[in-house]
Structures are given as structure tokens and as C-alpha cells.
mmCIF file of C-alpha atoms and ligand atoms in Angstrom:
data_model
loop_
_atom_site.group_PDB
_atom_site.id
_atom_site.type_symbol
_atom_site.label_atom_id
_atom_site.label_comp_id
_atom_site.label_asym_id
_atom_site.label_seq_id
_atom_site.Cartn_x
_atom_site.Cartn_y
_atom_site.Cartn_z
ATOM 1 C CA UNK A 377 0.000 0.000 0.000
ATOM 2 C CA UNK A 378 1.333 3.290 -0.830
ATOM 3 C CA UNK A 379 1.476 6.001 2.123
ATOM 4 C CA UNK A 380 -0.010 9.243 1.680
ATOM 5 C CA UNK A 381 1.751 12.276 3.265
ATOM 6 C CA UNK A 382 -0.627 12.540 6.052
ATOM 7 C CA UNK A 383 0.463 9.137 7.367
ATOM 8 C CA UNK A 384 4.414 9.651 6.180
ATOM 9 C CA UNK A 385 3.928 13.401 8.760
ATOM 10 C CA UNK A 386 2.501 10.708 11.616
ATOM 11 C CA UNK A 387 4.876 8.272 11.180
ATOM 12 C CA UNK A 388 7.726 11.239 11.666
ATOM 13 C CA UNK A 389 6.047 12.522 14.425
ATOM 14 C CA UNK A 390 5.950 9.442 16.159
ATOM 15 C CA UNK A 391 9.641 8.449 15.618
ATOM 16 C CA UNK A 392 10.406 12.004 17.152
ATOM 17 C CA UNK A 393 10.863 13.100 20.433
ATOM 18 C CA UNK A 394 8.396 16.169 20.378
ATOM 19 C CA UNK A 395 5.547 14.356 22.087
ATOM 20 C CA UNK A 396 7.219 11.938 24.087
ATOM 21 C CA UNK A 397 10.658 12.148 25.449
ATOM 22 C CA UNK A 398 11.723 8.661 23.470
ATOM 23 C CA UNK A 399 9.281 8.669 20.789
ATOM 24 C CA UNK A 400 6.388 6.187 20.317
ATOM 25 C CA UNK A 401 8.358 3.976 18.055
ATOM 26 C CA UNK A 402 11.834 2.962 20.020
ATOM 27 C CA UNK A 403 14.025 1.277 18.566
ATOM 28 C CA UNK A 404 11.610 -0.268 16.100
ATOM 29 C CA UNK A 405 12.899 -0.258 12.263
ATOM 30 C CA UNK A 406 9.126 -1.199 11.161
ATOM 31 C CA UNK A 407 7.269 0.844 9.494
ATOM 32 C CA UNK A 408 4.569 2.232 11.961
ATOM 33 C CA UNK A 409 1.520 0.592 9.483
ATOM 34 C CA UNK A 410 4.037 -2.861 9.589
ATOM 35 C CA UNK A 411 4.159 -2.619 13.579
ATOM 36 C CA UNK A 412 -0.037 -1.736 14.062
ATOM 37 C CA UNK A 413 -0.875 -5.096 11.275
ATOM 38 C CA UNK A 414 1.656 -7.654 13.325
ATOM 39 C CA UNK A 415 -0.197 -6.393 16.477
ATOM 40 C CA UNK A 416 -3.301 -6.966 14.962
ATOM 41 C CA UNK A 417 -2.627 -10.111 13.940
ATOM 42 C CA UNK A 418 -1.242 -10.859 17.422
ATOM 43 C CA UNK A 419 -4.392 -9.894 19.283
ATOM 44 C CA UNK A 420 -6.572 -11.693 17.133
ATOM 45 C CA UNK A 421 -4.113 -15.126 17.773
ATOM 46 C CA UNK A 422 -5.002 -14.073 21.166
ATOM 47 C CA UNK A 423 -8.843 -14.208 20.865
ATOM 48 C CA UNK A 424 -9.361 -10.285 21.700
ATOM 49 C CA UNK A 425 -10.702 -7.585 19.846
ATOM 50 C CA UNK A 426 -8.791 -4.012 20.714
ATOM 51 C CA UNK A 427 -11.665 -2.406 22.295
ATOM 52 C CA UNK A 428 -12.602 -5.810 24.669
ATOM 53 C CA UNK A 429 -8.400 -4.908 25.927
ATOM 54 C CA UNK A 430 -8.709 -0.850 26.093
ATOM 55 C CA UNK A 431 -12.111 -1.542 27.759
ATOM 56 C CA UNK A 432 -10.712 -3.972 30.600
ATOM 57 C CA UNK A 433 -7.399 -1.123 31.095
ATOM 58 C CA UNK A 434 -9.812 1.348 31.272
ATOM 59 C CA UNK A 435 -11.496 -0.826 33.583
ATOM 60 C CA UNK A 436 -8.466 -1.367 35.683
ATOM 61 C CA UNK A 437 -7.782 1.899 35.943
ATOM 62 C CA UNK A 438 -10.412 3.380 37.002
ATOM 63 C CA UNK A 439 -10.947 0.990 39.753
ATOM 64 C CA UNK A 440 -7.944 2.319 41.334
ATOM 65 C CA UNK A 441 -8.328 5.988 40.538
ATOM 66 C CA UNK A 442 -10.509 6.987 44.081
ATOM 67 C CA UNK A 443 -6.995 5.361 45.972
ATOM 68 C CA UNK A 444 -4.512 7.933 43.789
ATOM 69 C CA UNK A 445 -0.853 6.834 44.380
ATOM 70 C CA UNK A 446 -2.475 3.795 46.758
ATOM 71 C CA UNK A 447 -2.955 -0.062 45.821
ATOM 72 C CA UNK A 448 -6.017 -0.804 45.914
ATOM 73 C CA UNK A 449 -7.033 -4.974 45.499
ATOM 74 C CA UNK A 450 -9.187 -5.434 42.275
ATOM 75 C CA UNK A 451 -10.931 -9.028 42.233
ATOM 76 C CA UNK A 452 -8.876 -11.818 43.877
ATOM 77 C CA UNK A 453 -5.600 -11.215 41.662
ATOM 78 C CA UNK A 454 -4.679 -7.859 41.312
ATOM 79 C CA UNK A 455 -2.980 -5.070 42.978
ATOM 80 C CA UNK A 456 -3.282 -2.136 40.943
ATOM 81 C CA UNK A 457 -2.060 1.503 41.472
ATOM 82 C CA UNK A 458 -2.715 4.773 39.723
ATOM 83 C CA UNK A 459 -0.757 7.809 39.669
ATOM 84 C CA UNK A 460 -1.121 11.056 38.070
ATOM 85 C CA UNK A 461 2.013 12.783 37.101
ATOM 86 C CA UNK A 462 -0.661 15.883 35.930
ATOM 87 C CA UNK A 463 -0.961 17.952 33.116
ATOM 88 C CA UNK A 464 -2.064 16.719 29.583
ATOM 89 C CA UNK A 465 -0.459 14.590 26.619
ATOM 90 C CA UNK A 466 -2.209 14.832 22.987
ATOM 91 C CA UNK A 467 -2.899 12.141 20.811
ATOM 92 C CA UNK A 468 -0.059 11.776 18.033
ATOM 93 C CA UNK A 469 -2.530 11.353 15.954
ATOM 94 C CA UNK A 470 -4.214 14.656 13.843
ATOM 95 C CA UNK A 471 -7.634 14.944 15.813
ATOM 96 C CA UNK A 472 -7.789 16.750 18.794
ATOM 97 C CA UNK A 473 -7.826 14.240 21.700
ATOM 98 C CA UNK A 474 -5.486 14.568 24.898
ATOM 99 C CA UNK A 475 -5.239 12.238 27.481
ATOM 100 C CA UNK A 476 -4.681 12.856 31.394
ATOM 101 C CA UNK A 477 -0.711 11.756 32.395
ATOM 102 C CA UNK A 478 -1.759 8.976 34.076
ATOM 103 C CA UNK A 479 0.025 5.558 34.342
ATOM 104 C CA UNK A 480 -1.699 2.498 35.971
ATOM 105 C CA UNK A 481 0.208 -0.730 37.097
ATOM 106 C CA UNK A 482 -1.064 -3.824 37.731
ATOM 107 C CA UNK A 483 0.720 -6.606 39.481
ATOM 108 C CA UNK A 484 -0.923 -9.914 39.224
ATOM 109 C CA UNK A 485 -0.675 -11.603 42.211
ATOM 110 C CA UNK A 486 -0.186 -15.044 41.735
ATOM 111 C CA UNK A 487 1.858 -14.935 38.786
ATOM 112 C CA UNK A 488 4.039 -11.768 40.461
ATOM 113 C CA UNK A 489 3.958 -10.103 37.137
ATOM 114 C CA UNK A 490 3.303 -6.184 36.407
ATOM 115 C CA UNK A 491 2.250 -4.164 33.424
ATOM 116 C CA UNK A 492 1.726 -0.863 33.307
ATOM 117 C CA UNK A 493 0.208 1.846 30.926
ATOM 118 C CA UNK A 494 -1.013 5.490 30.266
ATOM 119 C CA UNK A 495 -4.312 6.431 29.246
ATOM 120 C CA UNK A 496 -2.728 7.465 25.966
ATOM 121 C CA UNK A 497 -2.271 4.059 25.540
ATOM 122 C CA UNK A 498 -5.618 2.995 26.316
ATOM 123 C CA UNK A 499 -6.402 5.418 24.103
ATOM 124 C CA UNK A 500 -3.884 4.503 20.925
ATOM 125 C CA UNK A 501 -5.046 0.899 21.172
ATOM 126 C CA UNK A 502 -8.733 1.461 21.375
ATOM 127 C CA UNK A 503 -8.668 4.431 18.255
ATOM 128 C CA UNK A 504 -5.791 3.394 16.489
ATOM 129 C CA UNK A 505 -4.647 -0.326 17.550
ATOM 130 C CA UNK A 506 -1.409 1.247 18.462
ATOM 131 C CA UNK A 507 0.767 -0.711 20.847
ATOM 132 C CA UNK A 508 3.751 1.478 19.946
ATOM 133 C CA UNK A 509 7.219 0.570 18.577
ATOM 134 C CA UNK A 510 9.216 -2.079 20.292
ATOM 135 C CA UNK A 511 11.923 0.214 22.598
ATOM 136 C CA UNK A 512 9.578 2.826 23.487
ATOM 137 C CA UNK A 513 9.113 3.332 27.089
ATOM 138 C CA UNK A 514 5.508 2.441 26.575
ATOM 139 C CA UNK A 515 5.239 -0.079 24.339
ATOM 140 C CA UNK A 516 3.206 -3.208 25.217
ATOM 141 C CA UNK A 517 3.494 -6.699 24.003
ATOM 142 C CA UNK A 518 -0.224 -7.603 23.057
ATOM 143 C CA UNK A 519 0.047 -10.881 24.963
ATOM 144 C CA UNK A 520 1.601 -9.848 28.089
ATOM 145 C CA UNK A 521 -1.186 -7.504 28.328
ATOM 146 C CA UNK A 522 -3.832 -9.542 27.057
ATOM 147 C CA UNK A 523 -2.037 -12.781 29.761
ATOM 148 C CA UNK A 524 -2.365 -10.134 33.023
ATOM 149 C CA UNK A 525 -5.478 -8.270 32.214
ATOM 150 C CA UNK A 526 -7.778 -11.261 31.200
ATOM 151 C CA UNK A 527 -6.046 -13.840 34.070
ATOM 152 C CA UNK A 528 -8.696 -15.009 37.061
HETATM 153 ZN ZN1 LIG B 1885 -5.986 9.426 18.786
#
């Protein structure tokens, strides 16, 4: 498929560090369209649809919002913590959507394993199935997500 400008200007932006101090791509040397199919692909191996996963973060996260900077016990298996580092950061992509600073992590208890995330990234997965590039601080492997999130 040939890129149009619009998404050549994205994928720049998102290899930059204007938004996010390391860039949403890392070290990745996919293309960002490449890196959004193989996650697709990935989560669909995995049973899940994007917005079943952004609905169960956003699920997660607001569970522990009320305890800010606290764990709080969610079900039987997870601890799960939110804190809000304040202020705003916009969506790379061109519409006007910003998300709060906010990162939740979750630490499943019986298998001792955390994840975190932003609500940007609840966000780029639900809108854009955006898991970012592989090296960026917040990138997150569909099925270490998908494992934690969906475990009882
Ligand atoms: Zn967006």
C-alpha cells in the first residue's frame, strides 16, 4: 500500500521526540503501518478484539483511581495503582484528543507479574490499535497484556 503524506507526517512525528521524550516507536525499524498489522494479527491469535483490551485497562484503571498513588485490590488477583504525574499529553494522531498523564500498574498476584500503561495508551489501542514501537518506554506486548489483564 502506498502512504499518503498525512500518514508519512505521523509516522515522523511518532519516531520524534516532540511528544514523548523517546518517541512512540523505540528502537523499532518497522514501518509504523508494519508494527499496528503484526499487532493486529497478534491480538486476534489471542482471541481479543482491541476495544474488549482498552475496555478492561480502562477498567483497571479506574478501579484504582478513588486510591490515587495507593494499591487498591481489584478481584482476587490484582494489585493495581494509579498515579497522576498531571498535566495533559495529545494524541499523536491529527484529531484533537489529549489524554490525562496517568500511568496504571497492575501486578498480578499469583503470577508476580506487572504491566503498566497510560491512558494514551488505552487510548492509541482502542482508536488506532497502536501498541507502539518495540523500545519505546511504553510499548506493550499484546500478549503480556492480554495474559495479566484477562487472568482469574
Ligand atoms: Zn488518537
Amino acid at each position: 500500500m502506498k502512504k499518503s503524506p498525512q500518514q508519512d507526517k505521523l509516522e515522523a512525528l511518532l519516531r520524534s521526540s516532540k511528544l514523548s521524550a523517546c518517541g512512540f516507536l523505540g528502537e523499532d525499524k518497522r514501518s509504523l503501518w508494519e508494527i499496528i498489522d503484526a499487532d493486529a494479527t497478534e491480538l486476534e491469535r489471542l482471541g481479543r478484539t482491541r476495544e474488549d483490551v482498552a475496555a478492561r485497562m480502562q477498567e483497571l484503571t479506574d478501579q484504582a483511581v478513588p486510591a490515587l498513588g495507593d494499591w487498591v485490590k481489584v478481584g482476587k488477583m490484582f494489585q493495581v495503582c494509579v498515579d497522576d504525574n498531571r498535566g495533559m499529553i495529545p494524541c499523536p494522531w491529527p484529531h484533537a484528543v489529549r489524554c490525562l498523564k496517568r500511568i496504571t500498574t497492575i501486578h498480578h498476584l499469583k503470577t508476580g507479574k506487572t504491566v503498566r500503561w497510560s491512558d494514551l495508551n488505552i487510548h492509541l489501542i482502542k482508536e488506532h490499535g497502536f501498541f507502539e514501537g518495540k523500545g519505546a518506554p511504553f510499548r506493550i506486548e499484546p500478549k503480556d497484556l492480554v495474559d495479566s489483564i484477562f487472568a482469574s
